[in-house]
mmCIF file of C-alpha atoms in Angstrom:
data_model
loop_
_atom_site.group_PDB
_atom_site.id
_atom_site.type_symbol
_atom_site.label_atom_id
_atom_site.label_comp_id
_atom_site.label_asym_id
_atom_site.label_seq_id
_atom_site.Cartn_x
_atom_site.Cartn_y
_atom_site.Cartn_z
ATOM 1 C CA UNK A 1 77.358 53.257 141.058
ATOM 2 C CA UNK A 2 73.643 54.407 143.348
ATOM 3 C CA UNK A 3 74.776 56.553 145.497
ATOM 4 C CA UNK A 4 73.468 57.052 149.169
ATOM 5 C CA UNK A 5 70.290 59.909 148.810
ATOM 6 C CA UNK A 6 71.829 63.075 150.985
ATOM 7 C CA UNK A 7 69.139 65.693 151.577
ATOM 8 C CA UNK A 8 70.850 68.531 152.623
ATOM 9 C CA UNK A 9 67.675 70.670 153.215
ATOM 10 C CA UNK A 10 67.127 67.736 155.808
ATOM 11 C CA UNK A 11 70.339 68.380 157.747
ATOM 12 C CA UNK A 12 69.989 71.859 158.198
ATOM 13 C CA UNK A 13 66.124 72.817 158.063
ATOM 14 C CA UNK A 14 66.273 75.543 155.566
ATOM 15 C CA UNK A 15 65.538 76.491 152.110
ATOM 16 C CA UNK A 16 68.227 76.354 149.816
ATOM 17 C CA UNK A 17 69.606 78.278 147.067
ATOM 18 C CA UNK A 18 69.826 75.778 144.159
ATOM 19 C CA UNK A 19 70.332 78.811 141.480
ATOM 20 C CA UNK A 20 73.535 78.066 138.325
ATOM 21 C CA UNK A 21 76.743 80.269 139.731
ATOM 22 C CA UNK A 22 78.938 81.500 136.800
ATOM 23 C CA UNK A 23 82.550 79.538 136.244
ATOM 24 C CA UNK A 24 84.107 83.408 136.082
ATOM 25 C CA UNK A 25 83.949 83.159 140.169
ATOM 26 C CA UNK A 26 86.175 80.502 140.226
ATOM 27 C CA UNK A 27 88.770 80.826 136.608
ATOM 28 C CA UNK A 28 90.660 83.481 135.747
ATOM 29 C CA UNK A 29 89.530 82.361 131.524
ATOM 30 C CA UNK A 30 88.326 80.495 129.073
ATOM 31 C CA UNK A 31 89.641 79.501 125.573
ATOM 32 C CA UNK A 32 87.622 77.464 122.719
ATOM 33 C CA UNK A 33 90.869 75.572 121.573
ATOM 34 C CA UNK A 34 91.101 74.499 117.756
ATOM 35 C CA UNK A 35 93.689 71.867 117.083
ATOM 36 C CA UNK A 36 95.761 72.130 113.682
ATOM 37 C CA UNK A 37 95.124 68.689 112.548
ATOM 38 C CA UNK A 38 91.090 69.513 112.698
ATOM 39 C CA UNK A 39 90.591 67.295 115.198
ATOM 40 C CA UNK A 40 88.498 70.341 117.010
ATOM 41 C CA UNK A 41 87.881 72.585 118.958
ATOM 42 C CA UNK A 42 88.503 71.683 123.144
ATOM 43 C CA UNK A 43 86.842 74.140 125.718
ATOM 44 C CA UNK A 44 89.322 75.042 128.133
ATOM 45 C CA UNK A 45 89.162 77.331 131.639
ATOM 46 C CA UNK A 46 92.726 78.971 133.011
ATOM 47 C CA UNK A 47 93.833 80.844 136.122
ATOM 48 C CA UNK A 48 96.704 81.208 137.560
ATOM 49 C CA UNK A 49 100.171 83.112 136.214
ATOM 50 C CA UNK A 50 103.186 81.539 137.306
ATOM 51 C CA UNK A 51 104.494 78.050 138.198
ATOM 52 C CA UNK A 52 103.952 75.034 137.258
ATOM 53 C CA UNK A 53 100.997 73.941 135.075
ATOM 54 C CA UNK A 54 98.197 72.032 136.251
ATOM 55 C CA UNK A 55 96.125 69.648 134.043
ATOM 56 C CA UNK A 56 93.094 68.568 135.113
ATOM 57 C CA UNK A 57 91.103 65.809 133.575
ATOM 58 C CA UNK A 58 87.252 65.268 134.661
ATOM 59 C CA UNK A 59 85.291 61.887 135.159
ATOM 60 C CA UNK A 60 83.477 60.606 132.654
ATOM 61 C CA UNK A 61 79.697 62.707 132.306
ATOM 62 C CA UNK A 62 81.277 66.047 133.932
ATOM 63 C CA UNK A 63 83.475 68.832 132.792
ATOM 64 C CA UNK A 64 85.849 71.019 133.369
ATOM 65 C CA UNK A 65 83.901 72.824 135.259
ATOM 66 C CA UNK A 66 84.218 70.340 138.283
ATOM 67 C CA UNK A 67 87.240 71.719 139.155
ATOM 68 C CA UNK A 68 85.936 74.702 139.964
ATOM 69 C CA UNK A 69 86.083 75.342 143.337
ATOM 70 C CA UNK A 70 90.156 72.849 143.348
ATOM 71 C CA UNK A 71 90.827 75.751 141.183
ATOM 72 C CA UNK A 72 90.236 78.737 142.891
ATOM 73 C CA UNK A 73 91.493 76.583 146.458
ATOM 74 C CA UNK A 74 94.994 75.555 144.949
ATOM 75 C CA UNK A 75 96.058 79.012 143.383
ATOM 76 C CA UNK A 76 95.711 80.680 146.964
ATOM 77 C CA UNK A 77 97.826 78.144 148.485
ATOM 78 C CA UNK A 78 100.607 77.490 145.900
ATOM 79 C CA UNK A 79 102.157 79.391 143.054
ATOM 80 C CA UNK A 80 100.750 77.257 139.845
ATOM 81 C CA UNK A 81 98.383 77.441 137.033
ATOM 82 C CA UNK A 82 95.687 75.624 135.864
ATOM 83 C CA UNK A 83 94.172 74.247 132.922
ATOM 84 C CA UNK A 84 91.049 72.620 133.021
ATOM 85 C CA UNK A 85 89.733 71.114 130.011
ATOM 86 C CA UNK A 86 86.038 69.411 128.746
ATOM 87 C CA UNK A 87 87.107 66.056 127.104
ATOM 88 C CA UNK A 88 85.828 64.969 123.743
ATOM 89 C CA UNK A 89 82.343 64.244 123.496
ATOM 90 C CA UNK A 90 81.945 66.333 126.890
ATOM 91 C CA UNK A 91 81.346 70.293 127.933
ATOM 92 C CA UNK A 92 81.005 72.775 125.659
ATOM 93 C CA UNK A 93 84.178 70.259 123.768
ATOM 94 C CA UNK A 94 83.190 69.700 119.487
ATOM 95 C CA UNK A 95 85.666 67.124 118.665
ATOM 96 C CA UNK A 96 85.675 65.082 115.320
ATOM 97 C CA UNK A 97 84.315 62.046 115.765
ATOM 98 C CA UNK A 98 83.212 62.615 119.296
ATOM 99 C CA UNK A 99 82.425 59.239 119.783
ATOM 100 C CA UNK A 100 85.848 57.888 120.553
ATOM 101 C CA UNK A 101 86.568 57.554 123.635
ATOM 102 C CA UNK A 102 89.353 55.398 122.962
ATOM 103 C CA UNK A 103 92.510 55.730 125.437
ATOM 104 C CA UNK A 104 94.887 56.342 122.771
ATOM 105 C CA UNK A 105 92.475 59.233 121.515
ATOM 106 C CA UNK A 106 91.914 61.042 124.553
ATOM 107 C CA UNK A 107 94.838 60.775 125.569
ATOM 108 C CA UNK A 108 96.475 62.734 122.441
ATOM 109 C CA UNK A 109 93.837 65.215 122.975
ATOM 110 C CA UNK A 110 95.826 65.901 125.886
ATOM 111 C CA UNK A 111 99.014 66.053 123.853
ATOM 112 C CA UNK A 112 97.210 68.107 120.978
ATOM 113 C CA UNK A 113 95.858 70.569 123.439
ATOM 114 C CA UNK A 114 98.826 71.668 125.204
ATOM 115 C CA UNK A 115 100.612 71.716 122.251
ATOM 116 C CA UNK A 116 98.386 74.065 121.031
ATOM 117 C CA UNK A 117 98.593 76.218 123.562
ATOM 118 C CA UNK A 118 101.966 76.169 124.824
ATOM 119 C CA UNK A 119 104.405 74.727 121.463
ATOM 120 C CA UNK A 120 107.592 73.023 121.897
ATOM 121 C CA UNK A 121 108.452 74.553 125.641
ATOM 122 C CA UNK A 122 104.982 73.726 128.130
ATOM 123 C CA UNK A 123 106.313 74.452 131.327
ATOM 124 C CA UNK A 124 106.489 71.876 134.350
ATOM 125 C CA UNK A 125 103.234 69.970 133.530
ATOM 126 C CA UNK A 126 101.752 67.964 136.767
ATOM 127 C CA UNK A 127 98.032 65.641 135.160
ATOM 128 C CA UNK A 128 95.837 65.162 137.479
ATOM 129 C CA UNK A 129 92.441 63.139 137.029
ATOM 130 C CA UNK A 130 89.256 61.939 138.405
ATOM 131 C CA UNK A 131 87.914 58.689 137.434
ATOM 132 C CA UNK A 132 87.603 57.812 133.766
ATOM 133 C CA UNK A 133 90.119 61.553 133.542
ATOM 134 C CA UNK A 134 92.236 59.581 136.517
ATOM 135 C CA UNK A 135 92.840 56.648 133.819
ATOM 136 C CA UNK A 136 93.738 59.056 130.633
ATOM 137 C CA UNK A 137 95.942 61.447 132.722
ATOM 138 C CA UNK A 138 97.793 57.924 134.071
ATOM 139 C CA UNK A 139 97.944 56.560 129.698
ATOM 140 C CA UNK A 140 98.999 59.991 128.706
ATOM 141 C CA UNK A 141 101.511 60.342 131.163
ATOM 142 C CA UNK A 142 103.253 56.393 130.364
ATOM 143 C CA UNK A 143 103.203 56.801 127.057
ATOM 144 C CA UNK A 144 105.624 60.425 127.547
ATOM 145 C CA UNK A 145 103.479 61.996 125.230
ATOM 146 C CA UNK A 146 104.105 65.737 127.571
ATOM 147 C CA UNK A 147 107.415 65.481 128.354
ATOM 148 C CA UNK A 148 107.373 68.244 130.196
ATOM 149 C CA UNK A 149 105.244 66.127 132.612
ATOM 150 C CA UNK A 150 107.220 66.101 136.216
ATOM 151 C CA UNK A 151 104.093 64.338 137.917
ATOM 152 C CA UNK A 152 101.249 62.481 138.526
ATOM 153 C CA UNK A 153 97.990 62.628 140.596
ATOM 154 C CA UNK A 154 95.452 59.959 140.055
ATOM 155 C CA UNK A 155 91.834 60.743 142.042
ATOM 156 C CA UNK A 156 89.361 57.934 142.959
ATOM 157 C CA UNK A 157 90.507 56.096 140.314
ATOM 158 C CA UNK A 158 91.439 51.928 141.034
ATOM 159 C CA UNK A 159 91.802 49.688 138.897
ATOM 160 C CA UNK A 160 89.986 46.214 140.466
ATOM 161 C CA UNK A 161 87.294 48.019 142.369
ATOM 162 C CA UNK A 162 86.413 49.985 138.631
ATOM 163 C CA UNK A 163 86.511 46.693 137.004
ATOM 164 C CA UNK A 164 83.866 45.438 139.577
ATOM 165 C CA UNK A 165 81.580 47.863 139.401
ATOM 166 C CA UNK A 166 81.354 48.488 135.462
ATOM 167 C CA UNK A 167 78.547 46.170 135.566
ATOM 168 C CA UNK A 168 75.792 48.387 137.325
ATOM 169 C CA UNK A 169 77.170 51.497 135.930
ATOM 170 C CA UNK A 170 74.329 51.585 133.060
ATOM 171 C CA UNK A 171 72.374 50.415 135.835
ATOM 172 C CA UNK A 172 72.525 53.802 137.025
ATOM 173 C CA UNK A 173 71.811 55.780 134.246
ATOM 174 C CA UNK A 174 69.127 54.682 133.252
ATOM 175 C CA UNK A 175 67.696 55.073 136.816
ATOM 176 C CA UNK A 176 69.169 59.053 136.441
ATOM 177 C CA UNK A 177 66.078 61.794 135.110
ATOM 178 C CA UNK A 178 66.725 61.809 131.354
ATOM 179 C CA UNK A 179 65.525 65.825 131.532
ATOM 180 C CA UNK A 180 65.276 68.619 134.108
ATOM 181 C CA UNK A 181 62.460 71.400 133.760
ATOM 182 C CA UNK A 182 65.090 73.954 134.641
ATOM 183 C CA UNK A 183 68.773 74.348 135.695
ATOM 184 C CA UNK A 184 67.875 74.762 139.547
ATOM 185 C CA UNK A 185 65.748 71.450 139.709
ATOM 186 C CA UNK A 186 69.028 69.394 138.209
ATOM 187 C CA UNK A 187 71.582 71.276 141.068
ATOM 188 C CA UNK A 188 68.685 70.505 143.752
ATOM 189 C CA UNK A 189 68.658 66.546 141.831
ATOM 190 C CA UNK A 190 72.297 66.086 141.792
ATOM 191 C CA UNK A 191 72.882 67.275 145.391
ATOM 192 C CA UNK A 192 69.905 65.213 147.032
ATOM 193 C CA UNK A 193 70.763 62.250 144.977
ATOM 194 C CA UNK A 194 74.233 62.262 146.542
ATOM 195 C CA UNK A 195 75.878 62.163 142.810
ATOM 196 C CA UNK A 196 77.554 65.777 144.149
ATOM 197 C CA UNK A 197 77.617 66.183 147.776
ATOM 198 C CA UNK A 198 78.504 69.882 147.891
ATOM 199 C CA UNK A 199 75.874 72.211 147.056
ATOM 200 C CA UNK A 200 78.322 75.128 145.829
ATOM 201 C CA UNK A 201 79.976 73.232 143.732
ATOM 202 C CA UNK A 202 76.713 71.708 142.069
ATOM 203 C CA UNK A 203 76.215 75.478 141.477
ATOM 204 C CA UNK A 204 79.115 75.885 139.023
ATOM 205 C CA UNK A 205 79.200 72.051 137.836
ATOM 206 C CA UNK A 206 76.165 71.780 136.438
ATOM 207 C CA UNK A 207 75.926 73.771 133.696
ATOM 208 C CA UNK A 208 79.057 71.477 132.286
ATOM 209 C CA UNK A 209 76.829 68.102 132.906
ATOM 210 C CA UNK A 210 73.359 69.390 131.053
ATOM 211 C CA UNK A 211 72.616 71.590 128.166
ATOM 212 C CA UNK A 212 68.914 73.374 127.247
ATOM 213 C CA UNK A 213 67.435 72.329 124.870
ATOM 214 C CA UNK A 214 63.712 72.097 122.693
ATOM 215 C CA UNK A 215 61.509 69.646 124.164
ATOM 216 C CA UNK A 216 61.366 67.495 120.891
ATOM 217 C CA UNK A 217 65.119 67.316 121.045
ATOM 218 C CA UNK A 218 65.598 65.555 124.321
ATOM 219 C CA UNK A 219 62.788 63.262 124.784
ATOM 220 C CA UNK A 220 61.024 61.140 122.105
ATOM 221 C CA UNK A 221 57.610 62.027 120.428
ATOM 222 C CA UNK A 222 55.843 59.435 122.216
ATOM 223 C CA UNK A 223 57.373 60.942 125.635
ATOM 224 C CA UNK A 224 57.028 64.550 125.086
ATOM 225 C CA UNK A 225 53.451 65.104 125.221
ATOM 226 C CA UNK A 226 53.970 63.790 129.221
ATOM 227 C CA UNK A 227 56.584 65.335 129.849
ATOM 228 C CA UNK A 228 55.212 68.596 128.260
ATOM 229 C CA UNK A 229 52.710 68.920 130.965
ATOM 230 C CA UNK A 230 55.704 69.953 133.413
ATOM 231 C CA UNK A 231 57.060 73.056 131.515
ATOM 232 C CA UNK A 232 55.629 75.945 131.768
ATOM 233 C CA UNK A 233 53.310 77.288 128.607
ATOM 234 C CA UNK A 234 53.818 80.684 127.328
ATOM 235 C CA UNK A 235 52.147 83.340 128.674
ATOM 236 C CA UNK A 236 52.102 85.333 125.505
ATOM 237 C CA UNK A 237 51.215 84.690 121.931
ATOM 238 C CA UNK A 238 53.344 85.423 119.105
ATOM 239 C CA UNK A 239 52.328 87.736 116.002
ATOM 240 C CA UNK A 240 53.505 86.955 112.431
ATOM 241 C CA UNK A 241 56.550 89.770 113.162
ATOM 242 C CA UNK A 242 57.847 87.945 116.303
ATOM 243 C CA UNK A 243 57.404 84.547 114.611
ATOM 244 C CA UNK A 244 59.660 85.718 111.796
ATOM 245 C CA UNK A 245 62.583 87.256 114.247
ATOM 246 C CA UNK A 246 62.471 83.721 116.182
ATOM 247 C CA UNK A 247 63.007 82.500 112.955
ATOM 248 C CA UNK A 248 66.395 84.888 111.815
ATOM 249 C CA UNK A 249 67.088 84.374 115.540
ATOM 250 C CA UNK A 250 67.127 79.723 115.492
ATOM 251 C CA UNK A 251 69.089 80.496 111.576
ATOM 252 C CA UNK A 252 71.884 81.860 113.279
ATOM 253 C CA UNK A 253 71.978 80.557 116.999
ATOM 254 C CA UNK A 254 73.714 77.885 118.975
ATOM 255 C CA UNK A 255 71.761 74.080 118.488
ATOM 256 C CA UNK A 256 71.722 74.281 122.068
ATOM 257 C CA UNK A 257 69.480 77.306 122.706
ATOM 258 C CA UNK A 258 66.262 77.281 123.121
ATOM 259 C CA UNK A 259 63.402 80.377 121.427
ATOM 260 C CA UNK A 260 59.676 81.733 122.526
ATOM 261 C CA UNK A 261 57.781 79.615 120.876
ATOM 262 C CA UNK A 262 59.238 76.420 122.165
ATOM 263 C CA UNK A 263 58.845 74.448 125.200
ATOM 264 C CA UNK A 264 62.264 74.069 126.786
ATOM 265 C CA UNK A 265 64.006 71.057 128.854
ATOM 266 C CA UNK A 266 67.679 70.454 130.216
ATOM 267 C CA UNK A 267 68.985 67.171 128.764
ATOM 268 C CA UNK A 268 72.709 65.367 129.546
ATOM 269 C CA UNK A 269 74.856 66.726 127.609
ATOM 270 C CA UNK A 270 76.202 62.997 126.714
ATOM 271 C CA UNK A 271 75.164 59.622 126.561
ATOM 272 C CA UNK A 272 77.667 57.910 128.230
ATOM 273 C CA UNK A 273 75.353 54.503 127.889
ATOM 274 C CA UNK A 274 76.887 54.766 124.704
ATOM 275 C CA UNK A 275 80.625 54.390 124.877
ATOM 276 C CA UNK A 276 80.114 51.543 126.639
ATOM 277 C CA UNK A 277 82.359 49.802 124.558
ATOM 278 C CA UNK A 278 85.933 51.458 125.705
ATOM 279 C CA UNK A 279 84.662 51.050 129.626
ATOM 280 C CA UNK A 280 87.098 48.256 129.844
ATOM 281 C CA UNK A 281 89.752 49.529 128.105
ATOM 282 C CA UNK A 282 89.471 52.871 130.102
ATOM 283 C CA UNK A 283 90.797 50.890 133.449
ATOM 284 C CA UNK A 284 91.847 47.545 132.852
ATOM 285 C CA UNK A 285 95.536 47.598 133.601
ATOM 286 C CA UNK A 286 95.556 51.106 134.654
ATOM 287 C CA UNK A 287 97.320 49.888 137.935
ATOM 288 C CA UNK A 288 100.479 48.525 136.520
ATOM 289 C CA UNK A 289 100.651 51.171 134.287
ATOM 290 C CA UNK A 290 100.480 54.405 137.623
ATOM 291 C CA UNK A 291 103.210 51.935 139.193
ATOM 292 C CA UNK A 292 105.246 52.308 136.193
ATOM 293 C CA UNK A 293 105.339 55.815 135.958
ATOM 294 C CA UNK A 294 109.333 56.889 136.777
ATOM 295 C CA UNK A 295 107.079 60.024 138.511
ATOM 296 C CA UNK A 296 106.123 61.149 141.822
ATOM 297 C CA UNK A 297 102.774 60.430 141.918
ATOM 298 C CA UNK A 298 100.000 60.779 144.278
ATOM 299 C CA UNK A 299 96.921 58.649 144.800
ATOM 300 C CA UNK A 300 94.020 60.185 146.646
ATOM 301 C CA UNK A 301 90.897 57.998 147.331
ATOM 302 C CA UNK A 302 87.802 58.569 149.349
ATOM 303 C CA UNK A 303 88.311 55.150 150.600
ATOM 304 C CA UNK A 304 91.061 52.420 151.794
ATOM 305 C CA UNK A 305 88.540 49.576 150.760
ATOM 306 C CA UNK A 306 89.150 50.798 146.965
ATOM 307 C CA UNK A 307 92.709 49.831 146.146
ATOM 308 C CA UNK A 308 93.093 46.019 144.305
ATOM 309 C CA UNK A 309 96.202 44.124 145.171
ATOM 310 C CA UNK A 310 98.745 45.204 142.609
ATOM 311 C CA UNK A 311 98.034 49.418 144.141
ATOM 312 C CA UNK A 312 98.536 47.469 148.044
ATOM 313 C CA UNK A 313 101.469 46.202 147.121
ATOM 314 C CA UNK A 314 102.984 49.185 145.574
ATOM 315 C CA UNK A 315 102.176 51.353 147.982
ATOM 316 C CA UNK A 316 103.545 49.166 151.208
ATOM 317 C CA UNK A 317 106.804 49.613 149.234
ATOM 318 C CA UNK A 318 106.600 52.973 148.661
ATOM 319 C CA UNK A 319 106.300 53.834 145.088
ATOM 320 C CA UNK A 320 103.442 56.505 145.128
ATOM 321 C CA UNK A 321 102.798 58.986 148.173
ATOM 322 C CA UNK A 322 98.520 57.632 149.164
ATOM 323 C CA UNK A 323 96.025 59.833 151.040
ATOM 324 C CA UNK A 324 92.003 58.879 152.293
ATOM 325 C CA UNK A 325 89.913 61.617 152.230
ATOM 326 C CA UNK A 326 87.195 62.467 154.327
ATOM 327 C CA UNK A 327 84.328 60.524 153.830
ATOM 328 C CA UNK A 328 82.659 61.612 150.445
ATOM 329 C CA UNK A 329 81.070 60.529 147.038
ATOM 330 C CA UNK A 330 83.176 60.010 144.211
ATOM 331 C CA UNK A 331 82.669 63.275 142.884
ATOM 332 C CA UNK A 332 86.250 63.840 145.326
ATOM 333 C CA UNK A 333 87.359 67.065 144.275
ATOM 334 C CA UNK A 334 83.687 68.357 144.061
ATOM 335 C CA UNK A 335 82.613 67.350 147.506
ATOM 336 C CA UNK A 336 85.747 67.954 149.119
ATOM 337 C CA UNK A 337 88.017 70.611 146.955
ATOM 338 C CA UNK A 338 89.553 72.269 150.268
ATOM 339 C CA UNK A 339 91.147 68.918 151.111
ATOM 340 C CA UNK A 340 91.940 67.811 147.657
ATOM 341 C CA UNK A 341 93.256 71.154 147.173
ATOM 342 C CA UNK A 342 95.342 70.666 150.470
ATOM 343 C CA UNK A 343 96.657 67.114 149.813
ATOM 344 C CA UNK A 344 97.800 68.299 146.034
ATOM 345 C CA UNK A 345 99.766 71.617 147.650
ATOM 346 C CA UNK A 346 101.539 69.402 150.198
ATOM 347 C CA UNK A 347 102.793 66.952 147.196
ATOM 348 C CA UNK A 348 103.726 69.770 145.189
ATOM 349 C CA UNK A 349 105.528 71.679 147.801
ATOM 350 C CA UNK A 350 107.439 68.287 149.062
ATOM 351 C CA UNK A 351 108.663 67.852 145.554
ATOM 352 C CA UNK A 352 109.719 71.822 145.020
ATOM 353 C CA UNK A 353 107.048 71.979 142.227
ATOM 354 C CA UNK A 354 106.048 74.969 143.570
ATOM 355 C CA UNK A 355 106.474 77.523 145.538
ATOM 356 C CA UNK A 356 103.881 78.189 148.722
ATOM 357 C CA UNK A 357 101.785 81.282 148.443
ATOM 358 C CA UNK A 358 101.118 81.623 151.953
ATOM 359 C CA UNK A 359 101.179 79.096 155.455
ATOM 360 C CA UNK A 360 99.449 75.701 153.689
ATOM 361 C CA UNK A 361 99.512 73.872 157.769
ATOM 362 C CA UNK A 362 100.404 70.936 158.208
ATOM 363 C CA UNK A 363 99.213 68.268 155.587
ATOM 364 C CA UNK A 364 96.167 66.659 156.253
ATOM 365 C CA UNK A 365 96.847 62.985 157.936
ATOM 366 C CA UNK A 366 96.264 59.397 155.681
ATOM 367 C CA UNK A 367 92.939 58.426 157.251
ATOM 368 C CA UNK A 368 92.130 54.581 157.740
ATOM 369 C CA UNK A 369 88.291 54.922 157.580
ATOM 370 C CA UNK A 370 86.480 52.448 154.799
ATOM 371 C CA UNK A 371 84.260 53.637 152.631
ATOM 372 C CA UNK A 372 81.555 50.447 152.500
ATOM 373 C CA UNK A 373 79.740 51.165 148.896
ATOM 374 C CA UNK A 374 80.595 49.001 146.420
ATOM 375 C CA UNK A 375 79.021 52.199 143.934
ATOM 376 C CA UNK A 376 81.995 53.774 142.206
ATOM 377 C CA UNK A 377 80.738 55.880 138.824
ATOM 378 C CA UNK A 378 83.195 57.163 136.062
#
């Protein structure tokens, strides 16, 4: 579960910019989709205006913003539309029973969001999921919850290796920082720790993983004193009028906003450790479900060593397309967004799901290199 250390400053010998970048540079718009059944409000990001709809599902702990650079790249290659959504409990989504991460509930979320957005006549849909999102995409497709689904892409999700790694996930979660002093610090940590190996992607996607909050909300009281030493103090004193203004602002503000009289830190938007009772259900049986889906399928991997027995047999039988990408971490679509976009574009063109916008070049050849790390996150 722990990625190798990766220090880009050491590699290039220059000071890098770890400031955040807006999602608006990559997506055309964002919407908050309110489900008719009262199931919650789901944040989605869109791009493109014609062609098939690529529904992008992120991995555990991440958000729709993890698809930012991929989205910009894929819409420049083929005529397609993109809908990337924050899954329940993640990002900006506010779902009823937000701690219910069962595959049935999460798959139903996908179908409900698509139904709310496109009614009874949705466009041709290609489900694309990474990690947990890949498993949910497989369950959604295998249960035919969205009848207009025409294709399925799973990214770095293999039942065998995922099941083997489950025991080490809690150790990874305990080892990472609980809070950050700033968004810049969080972005720097994500890149140097190897969680995200692409600085541009980290600058846009970390905002979907962490949120700003008052110090006392982020850590237990007994830890607050030590953490507060690292949080910059306010330089100006608030007079009575200012205090009243702040009080009024708080009354009408979102719960993750900090104010002038508070010491603020950034914490993770979701406590993944509390979802452990669902981990087994996310991945168990997904290899056979993937193989049984009567759809064109593509499996993208960060290493050939991830294949389990069922998928190895299925791949030799030609039941799905597979491509191994250049060495990268588990956040494949963030580490190598251009390569993932190239592979997905080739898949869409091969099956005539979409038309090329420009010359996409020759599809990358499948690599046979091995990724020897045993670490796999969600």
